mmCIF file of C-alpha atoms in Angstrom:
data_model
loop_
_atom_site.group_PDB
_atom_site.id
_atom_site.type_symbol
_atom_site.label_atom_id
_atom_site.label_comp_id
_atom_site.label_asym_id
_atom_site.label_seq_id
_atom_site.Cartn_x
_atom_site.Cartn_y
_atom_site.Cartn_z
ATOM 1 C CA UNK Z 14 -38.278 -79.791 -62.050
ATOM 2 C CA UNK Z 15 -36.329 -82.453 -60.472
ATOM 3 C CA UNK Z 16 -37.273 -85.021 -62.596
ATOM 4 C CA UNK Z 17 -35.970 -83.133 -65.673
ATOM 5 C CA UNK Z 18 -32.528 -82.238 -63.737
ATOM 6 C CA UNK Z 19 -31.710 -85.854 -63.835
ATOM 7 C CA UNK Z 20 -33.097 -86.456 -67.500
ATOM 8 C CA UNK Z 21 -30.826 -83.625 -68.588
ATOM 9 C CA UNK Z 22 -27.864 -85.361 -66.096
ATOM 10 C CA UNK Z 23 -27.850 -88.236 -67.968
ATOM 11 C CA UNK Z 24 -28.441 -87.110 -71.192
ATOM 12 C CA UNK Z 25 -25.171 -85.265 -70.657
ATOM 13 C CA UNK Z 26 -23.240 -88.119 -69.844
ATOM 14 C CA UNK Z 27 -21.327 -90.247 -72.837
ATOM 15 C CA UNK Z 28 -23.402 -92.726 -74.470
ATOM 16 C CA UNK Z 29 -21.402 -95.938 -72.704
ATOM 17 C CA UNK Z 30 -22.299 -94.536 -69.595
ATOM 18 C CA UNK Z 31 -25.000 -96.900 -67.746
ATOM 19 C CA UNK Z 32 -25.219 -95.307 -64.284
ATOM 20 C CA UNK Z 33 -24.205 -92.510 -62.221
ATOM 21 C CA UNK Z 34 -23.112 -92.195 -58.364
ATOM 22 C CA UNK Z 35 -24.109 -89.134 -56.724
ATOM 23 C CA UNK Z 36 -22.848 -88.564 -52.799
ATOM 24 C CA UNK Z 37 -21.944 -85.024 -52.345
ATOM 25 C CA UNK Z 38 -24.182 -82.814 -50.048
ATOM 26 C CA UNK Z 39 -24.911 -80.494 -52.259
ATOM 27 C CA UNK Z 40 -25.429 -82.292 -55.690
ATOM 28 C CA UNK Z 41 -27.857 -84.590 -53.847
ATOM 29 C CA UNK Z 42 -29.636 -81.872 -52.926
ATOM 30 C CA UNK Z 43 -29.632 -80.330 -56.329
ATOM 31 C CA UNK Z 44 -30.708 -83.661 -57.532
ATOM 32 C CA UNK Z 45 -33.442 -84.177 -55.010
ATOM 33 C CA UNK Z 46 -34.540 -81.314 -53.611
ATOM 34 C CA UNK Z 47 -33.958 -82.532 -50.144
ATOM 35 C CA UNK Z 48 -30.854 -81.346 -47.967
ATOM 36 C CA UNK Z 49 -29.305 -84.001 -45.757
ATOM 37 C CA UNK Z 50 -25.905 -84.694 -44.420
ATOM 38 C CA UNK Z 51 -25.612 -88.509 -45.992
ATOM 39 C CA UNK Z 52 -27.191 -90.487 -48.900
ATOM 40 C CA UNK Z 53 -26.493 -91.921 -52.081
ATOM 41 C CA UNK Z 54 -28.453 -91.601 -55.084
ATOM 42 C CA UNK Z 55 -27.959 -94.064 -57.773
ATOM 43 C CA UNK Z 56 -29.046 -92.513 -61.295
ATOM 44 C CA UNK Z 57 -29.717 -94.717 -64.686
ATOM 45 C CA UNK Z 58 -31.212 -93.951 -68.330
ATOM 46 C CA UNK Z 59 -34.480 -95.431 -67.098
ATOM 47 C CA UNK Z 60 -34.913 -94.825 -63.173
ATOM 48 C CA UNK Z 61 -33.161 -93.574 -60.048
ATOM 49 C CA UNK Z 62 -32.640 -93.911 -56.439
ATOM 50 C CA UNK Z 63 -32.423 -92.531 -53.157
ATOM 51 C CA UNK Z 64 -30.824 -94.436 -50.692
ATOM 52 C CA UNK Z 65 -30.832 -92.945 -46.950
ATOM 53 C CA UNK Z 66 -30.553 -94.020 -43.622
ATOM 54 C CA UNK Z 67 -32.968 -94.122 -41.054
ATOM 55 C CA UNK Z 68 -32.539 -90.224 -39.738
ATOM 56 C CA UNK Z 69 -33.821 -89.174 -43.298
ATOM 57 C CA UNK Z 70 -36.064 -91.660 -44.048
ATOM 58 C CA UNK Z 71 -39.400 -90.454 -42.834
ATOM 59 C CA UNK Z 72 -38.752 -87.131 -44.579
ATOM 60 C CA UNK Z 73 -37.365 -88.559 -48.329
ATOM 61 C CA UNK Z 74 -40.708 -90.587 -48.454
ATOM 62 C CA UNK Z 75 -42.601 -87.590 -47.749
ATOM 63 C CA UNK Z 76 -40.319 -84.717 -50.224
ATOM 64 C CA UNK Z 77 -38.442 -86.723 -52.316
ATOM 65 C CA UNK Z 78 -40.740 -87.394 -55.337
ATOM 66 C CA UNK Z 79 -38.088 -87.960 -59.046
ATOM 67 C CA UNK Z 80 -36.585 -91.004 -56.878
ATOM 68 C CA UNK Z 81 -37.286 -94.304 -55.668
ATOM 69 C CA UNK Z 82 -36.719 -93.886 -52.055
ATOM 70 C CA UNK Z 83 -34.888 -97.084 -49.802
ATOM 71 C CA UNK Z 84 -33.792 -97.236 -46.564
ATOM 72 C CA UNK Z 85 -30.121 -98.252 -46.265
ATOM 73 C CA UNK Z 86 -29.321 -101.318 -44.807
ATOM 74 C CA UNK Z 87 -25.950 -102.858 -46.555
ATOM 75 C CA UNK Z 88 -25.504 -99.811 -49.099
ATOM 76 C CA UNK Z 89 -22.958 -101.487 -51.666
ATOM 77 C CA UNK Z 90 -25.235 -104.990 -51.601
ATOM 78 C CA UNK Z 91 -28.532 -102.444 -52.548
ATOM 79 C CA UNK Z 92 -25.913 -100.354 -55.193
ATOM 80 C CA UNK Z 93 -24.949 -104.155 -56.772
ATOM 81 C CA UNK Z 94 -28.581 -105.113 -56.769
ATOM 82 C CA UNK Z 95 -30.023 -102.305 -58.116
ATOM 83 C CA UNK Z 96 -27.049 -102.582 -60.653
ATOM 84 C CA UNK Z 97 -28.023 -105.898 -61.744
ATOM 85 C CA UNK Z 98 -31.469 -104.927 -61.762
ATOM 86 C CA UNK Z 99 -30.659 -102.479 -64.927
ATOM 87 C CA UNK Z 100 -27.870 -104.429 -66.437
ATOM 88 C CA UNK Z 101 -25.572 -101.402 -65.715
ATOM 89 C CA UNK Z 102 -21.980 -102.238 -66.535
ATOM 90 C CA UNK Z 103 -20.753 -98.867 -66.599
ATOM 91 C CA UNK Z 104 -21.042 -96.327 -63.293
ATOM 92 C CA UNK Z 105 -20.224 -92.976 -63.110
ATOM 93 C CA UNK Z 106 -18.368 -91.190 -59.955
ATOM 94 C CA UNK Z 107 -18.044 -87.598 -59.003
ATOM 95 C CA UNK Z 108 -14.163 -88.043 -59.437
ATOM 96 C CA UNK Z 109 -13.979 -83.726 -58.021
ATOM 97 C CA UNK Z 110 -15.469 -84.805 -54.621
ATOM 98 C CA UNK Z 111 -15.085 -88.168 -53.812
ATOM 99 C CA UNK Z 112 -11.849 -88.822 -51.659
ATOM 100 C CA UNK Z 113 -9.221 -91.951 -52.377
ATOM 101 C CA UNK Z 114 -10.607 -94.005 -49.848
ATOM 102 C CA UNK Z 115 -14.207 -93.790 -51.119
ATOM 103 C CA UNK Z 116 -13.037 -94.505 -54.708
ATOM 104 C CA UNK Z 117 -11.175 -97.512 -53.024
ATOM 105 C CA UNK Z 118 -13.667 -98.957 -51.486
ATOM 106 C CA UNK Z 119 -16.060 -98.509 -53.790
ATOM 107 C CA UNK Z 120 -14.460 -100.274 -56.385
ATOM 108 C CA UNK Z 121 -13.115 -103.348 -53.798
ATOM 109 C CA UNK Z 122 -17.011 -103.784 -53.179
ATOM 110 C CA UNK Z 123 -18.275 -103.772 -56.516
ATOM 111 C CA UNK Z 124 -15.169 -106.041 -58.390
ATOM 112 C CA UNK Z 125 -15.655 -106.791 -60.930
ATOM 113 C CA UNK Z 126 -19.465 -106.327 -61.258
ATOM 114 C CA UNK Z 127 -18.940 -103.054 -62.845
ATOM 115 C CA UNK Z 128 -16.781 -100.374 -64.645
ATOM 116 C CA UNK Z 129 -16.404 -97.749 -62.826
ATOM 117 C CA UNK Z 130 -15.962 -94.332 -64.775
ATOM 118 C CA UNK Z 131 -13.252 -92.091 -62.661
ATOM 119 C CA UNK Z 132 -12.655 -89.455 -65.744
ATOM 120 C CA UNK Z 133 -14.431 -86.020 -64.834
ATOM 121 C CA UNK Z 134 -17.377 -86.336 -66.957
ATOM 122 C CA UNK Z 135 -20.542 -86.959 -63.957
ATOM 123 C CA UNK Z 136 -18.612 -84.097 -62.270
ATOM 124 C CA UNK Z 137 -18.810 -81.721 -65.146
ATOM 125 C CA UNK Z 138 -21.736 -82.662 -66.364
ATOM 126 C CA UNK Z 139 -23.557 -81.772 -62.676
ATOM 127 C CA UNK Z 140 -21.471 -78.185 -62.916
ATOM 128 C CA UNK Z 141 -22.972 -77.627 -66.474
ATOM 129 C CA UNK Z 142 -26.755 -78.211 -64.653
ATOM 130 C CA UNK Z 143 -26.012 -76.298 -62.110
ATOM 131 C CA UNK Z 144 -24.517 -73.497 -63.889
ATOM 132 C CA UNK Z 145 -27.789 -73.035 -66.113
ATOM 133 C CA UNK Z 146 -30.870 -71.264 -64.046
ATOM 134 C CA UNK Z 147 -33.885 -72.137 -64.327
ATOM 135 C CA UNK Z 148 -37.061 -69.134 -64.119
ATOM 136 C CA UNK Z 149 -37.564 -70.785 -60.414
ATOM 137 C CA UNK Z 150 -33.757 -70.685 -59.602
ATOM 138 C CA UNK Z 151 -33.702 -67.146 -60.668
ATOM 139 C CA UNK Z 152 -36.507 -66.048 -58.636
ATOM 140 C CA UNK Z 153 -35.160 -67.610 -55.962
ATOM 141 C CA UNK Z 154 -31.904 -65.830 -56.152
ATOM 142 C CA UNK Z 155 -33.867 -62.658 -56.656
ATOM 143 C CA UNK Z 156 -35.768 -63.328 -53.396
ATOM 144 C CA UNK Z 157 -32.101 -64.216 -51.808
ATOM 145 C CA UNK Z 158 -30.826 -60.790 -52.894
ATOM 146 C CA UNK Z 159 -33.845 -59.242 -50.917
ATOM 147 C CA UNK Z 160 -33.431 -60.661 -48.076
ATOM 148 C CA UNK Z 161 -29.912 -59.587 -48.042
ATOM 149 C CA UNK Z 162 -30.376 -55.980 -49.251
ATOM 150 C CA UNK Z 163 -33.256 -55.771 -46.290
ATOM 151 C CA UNK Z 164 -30.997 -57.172 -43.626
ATOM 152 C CA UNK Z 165 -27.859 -54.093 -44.903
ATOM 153 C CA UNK Z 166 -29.844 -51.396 -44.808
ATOM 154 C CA UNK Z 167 -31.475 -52.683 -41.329
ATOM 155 C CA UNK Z 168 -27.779 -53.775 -39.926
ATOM 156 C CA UNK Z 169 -26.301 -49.989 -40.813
ATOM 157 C CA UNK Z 170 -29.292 -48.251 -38.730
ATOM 158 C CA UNK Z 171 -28.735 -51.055 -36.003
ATOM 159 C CA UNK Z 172 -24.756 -50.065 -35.839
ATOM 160 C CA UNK Z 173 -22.994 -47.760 -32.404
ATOM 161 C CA UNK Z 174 -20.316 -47.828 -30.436
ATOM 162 C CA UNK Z 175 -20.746 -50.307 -27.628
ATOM 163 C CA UNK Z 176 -21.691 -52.935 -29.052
ATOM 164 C CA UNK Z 177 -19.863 -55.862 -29.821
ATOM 165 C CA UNK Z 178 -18.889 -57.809 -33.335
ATOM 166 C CA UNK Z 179 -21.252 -60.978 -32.158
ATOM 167 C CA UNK Z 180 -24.053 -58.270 -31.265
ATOM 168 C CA UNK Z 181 -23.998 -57.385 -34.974
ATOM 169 C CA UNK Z 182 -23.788 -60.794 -36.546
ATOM 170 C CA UNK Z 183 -26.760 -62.292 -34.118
ATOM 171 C CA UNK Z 184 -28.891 -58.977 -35.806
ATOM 172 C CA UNK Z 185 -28.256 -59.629 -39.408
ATOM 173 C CA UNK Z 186 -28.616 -63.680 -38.751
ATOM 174 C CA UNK Z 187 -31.836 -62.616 -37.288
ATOM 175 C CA UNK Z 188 -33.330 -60.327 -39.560
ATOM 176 C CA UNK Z 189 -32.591 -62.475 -42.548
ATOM 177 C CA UNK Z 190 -34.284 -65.350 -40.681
ATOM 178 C CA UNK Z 191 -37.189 -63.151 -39.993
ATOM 179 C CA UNK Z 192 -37.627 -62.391 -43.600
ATOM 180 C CA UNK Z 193 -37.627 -66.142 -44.853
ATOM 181 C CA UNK Z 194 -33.730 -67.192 -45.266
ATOM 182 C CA UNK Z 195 -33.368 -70.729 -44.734
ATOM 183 C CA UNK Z 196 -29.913 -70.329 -43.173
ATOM 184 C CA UNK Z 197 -26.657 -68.610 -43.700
ATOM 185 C CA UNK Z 198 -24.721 -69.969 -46.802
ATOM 186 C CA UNK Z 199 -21.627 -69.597 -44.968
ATOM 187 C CA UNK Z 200 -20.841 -68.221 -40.849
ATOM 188 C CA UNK Z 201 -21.391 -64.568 -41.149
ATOM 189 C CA UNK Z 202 -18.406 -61.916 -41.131
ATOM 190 C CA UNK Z 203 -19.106 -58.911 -39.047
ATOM 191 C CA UNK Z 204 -15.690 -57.383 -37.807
ATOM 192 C CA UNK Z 205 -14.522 -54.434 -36.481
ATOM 193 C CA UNK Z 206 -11.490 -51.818 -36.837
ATOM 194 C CA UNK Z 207 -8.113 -53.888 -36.714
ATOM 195 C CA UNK Z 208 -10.340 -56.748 -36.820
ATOM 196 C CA UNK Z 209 -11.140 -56.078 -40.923
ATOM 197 C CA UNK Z 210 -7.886 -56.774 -42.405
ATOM 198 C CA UNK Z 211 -8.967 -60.745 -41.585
ATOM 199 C CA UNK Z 212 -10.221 -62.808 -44.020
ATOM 200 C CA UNK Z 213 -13.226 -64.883 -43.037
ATOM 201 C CA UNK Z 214 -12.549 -63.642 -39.424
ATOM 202 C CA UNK Z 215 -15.155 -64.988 -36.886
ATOM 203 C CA UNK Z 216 -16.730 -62.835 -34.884
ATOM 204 C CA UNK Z 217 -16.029 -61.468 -31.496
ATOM 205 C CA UNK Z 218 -18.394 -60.957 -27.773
ATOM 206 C CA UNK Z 219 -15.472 -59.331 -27.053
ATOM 207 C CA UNK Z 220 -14.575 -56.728 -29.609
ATOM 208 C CA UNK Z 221 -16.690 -53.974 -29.198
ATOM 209 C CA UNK Z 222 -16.871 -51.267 -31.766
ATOM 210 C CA UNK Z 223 -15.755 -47.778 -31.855
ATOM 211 C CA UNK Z 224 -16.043 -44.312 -32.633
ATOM 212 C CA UNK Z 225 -14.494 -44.250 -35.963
ATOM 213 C CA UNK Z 226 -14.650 -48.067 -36.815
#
């Protein structure tokens, strides 16, 4: 599956474009199938890469399988190499997520090497993946939504007075753990009485609910 997510990547990119620079967290992932907090992965027409430091290392070798996996050492010197390596002139950059300064340096490292691509087009081409489910990412979802629907109905039997807005968000954290969720996918909202009218309110040891609440 992940070897056809970056066949379909690059087959939605224009025709002039040789290569394609992937850093954000989650497209990595996507991309990969691994979650880390840093890496690069260098995509062409006829190959691609995962370069990652030395934390992630030991565990790309072992679940990273639709990439070529190196261990970063001077990351711009292994980007040039491996650009000369498949006579890219043209690279691709994720111009919705990567800031100024990484734009900047990026292109004072590679000069002149290179063109680098800042429209929108790797960016929108990722969304229009990532928008399209596959069976697996369906059933997945499906098996999200369970876990979810389990941890409601177990939270609203688990709810009194007494206890206290952290009490509640520990439980559902807990029981969605206990039923196979890999984490939250963002900090859980569990609030209480005046406490509600907050948007993405964190919450509170000491808040404790209430008749009525």
């Amino acid at each position: 599956m992940m070897q056809k997510r970056m066949e379909t990547l690059m087959q939605k990119l224009p025709a002039g474009t040789d290569a394609a620079l992937i850093q954000s967290d989650v497209n990595r992932r996507y991309l990969t199938g691994m979650q880390s907090s840093a890496g690069t992965v260098l995509c062409f027409r006829d190959g691609a890469y995962l370069i990652i430091d030395f934390r992630y290392i030991e565990k790309a070798r072992e679940c990273v399988k639709n990439c070529t996996v190196l261990e970063q050492h001077d990351l711009y010197e292994q980007i040039r190499e491996l650009l000369r390596k498949h006579n890219a002139r043209t690279l691709s950059v994720e111009s919705m997520t990567m800031t100024l300064s990484q734009f900047s340096k990026l292109k004072q490292q590679l000069g002149n090497q290179v063109q680098l691509d800042q429209s929108d087009a790797l960016s929108r081409a990722i969304f229009a993946c990532r928008t399209v489910k596959t069976e697996a990412e369906i059933d997945k979802i499906r098996k999200a939504q369970r876990i979810a629907e389990i941890a409601f109905a177990d939270i609203c039997n688990f709810l009194r007075a007494g206890i206290s807005e952290r009490d509640v968000m520990l439980r559902l954290n807990q029981t969605m753990m206990e039923h196979g969720s890999e984490g939250e996918s963002f900090p859980t909202i569990a609030l209480a009485g005046s406490a509600t009218s907050m948007p993405h309110g964190v919450p509170s040891a000491q808040r404790i609910i209430q008749d009525g609440d």
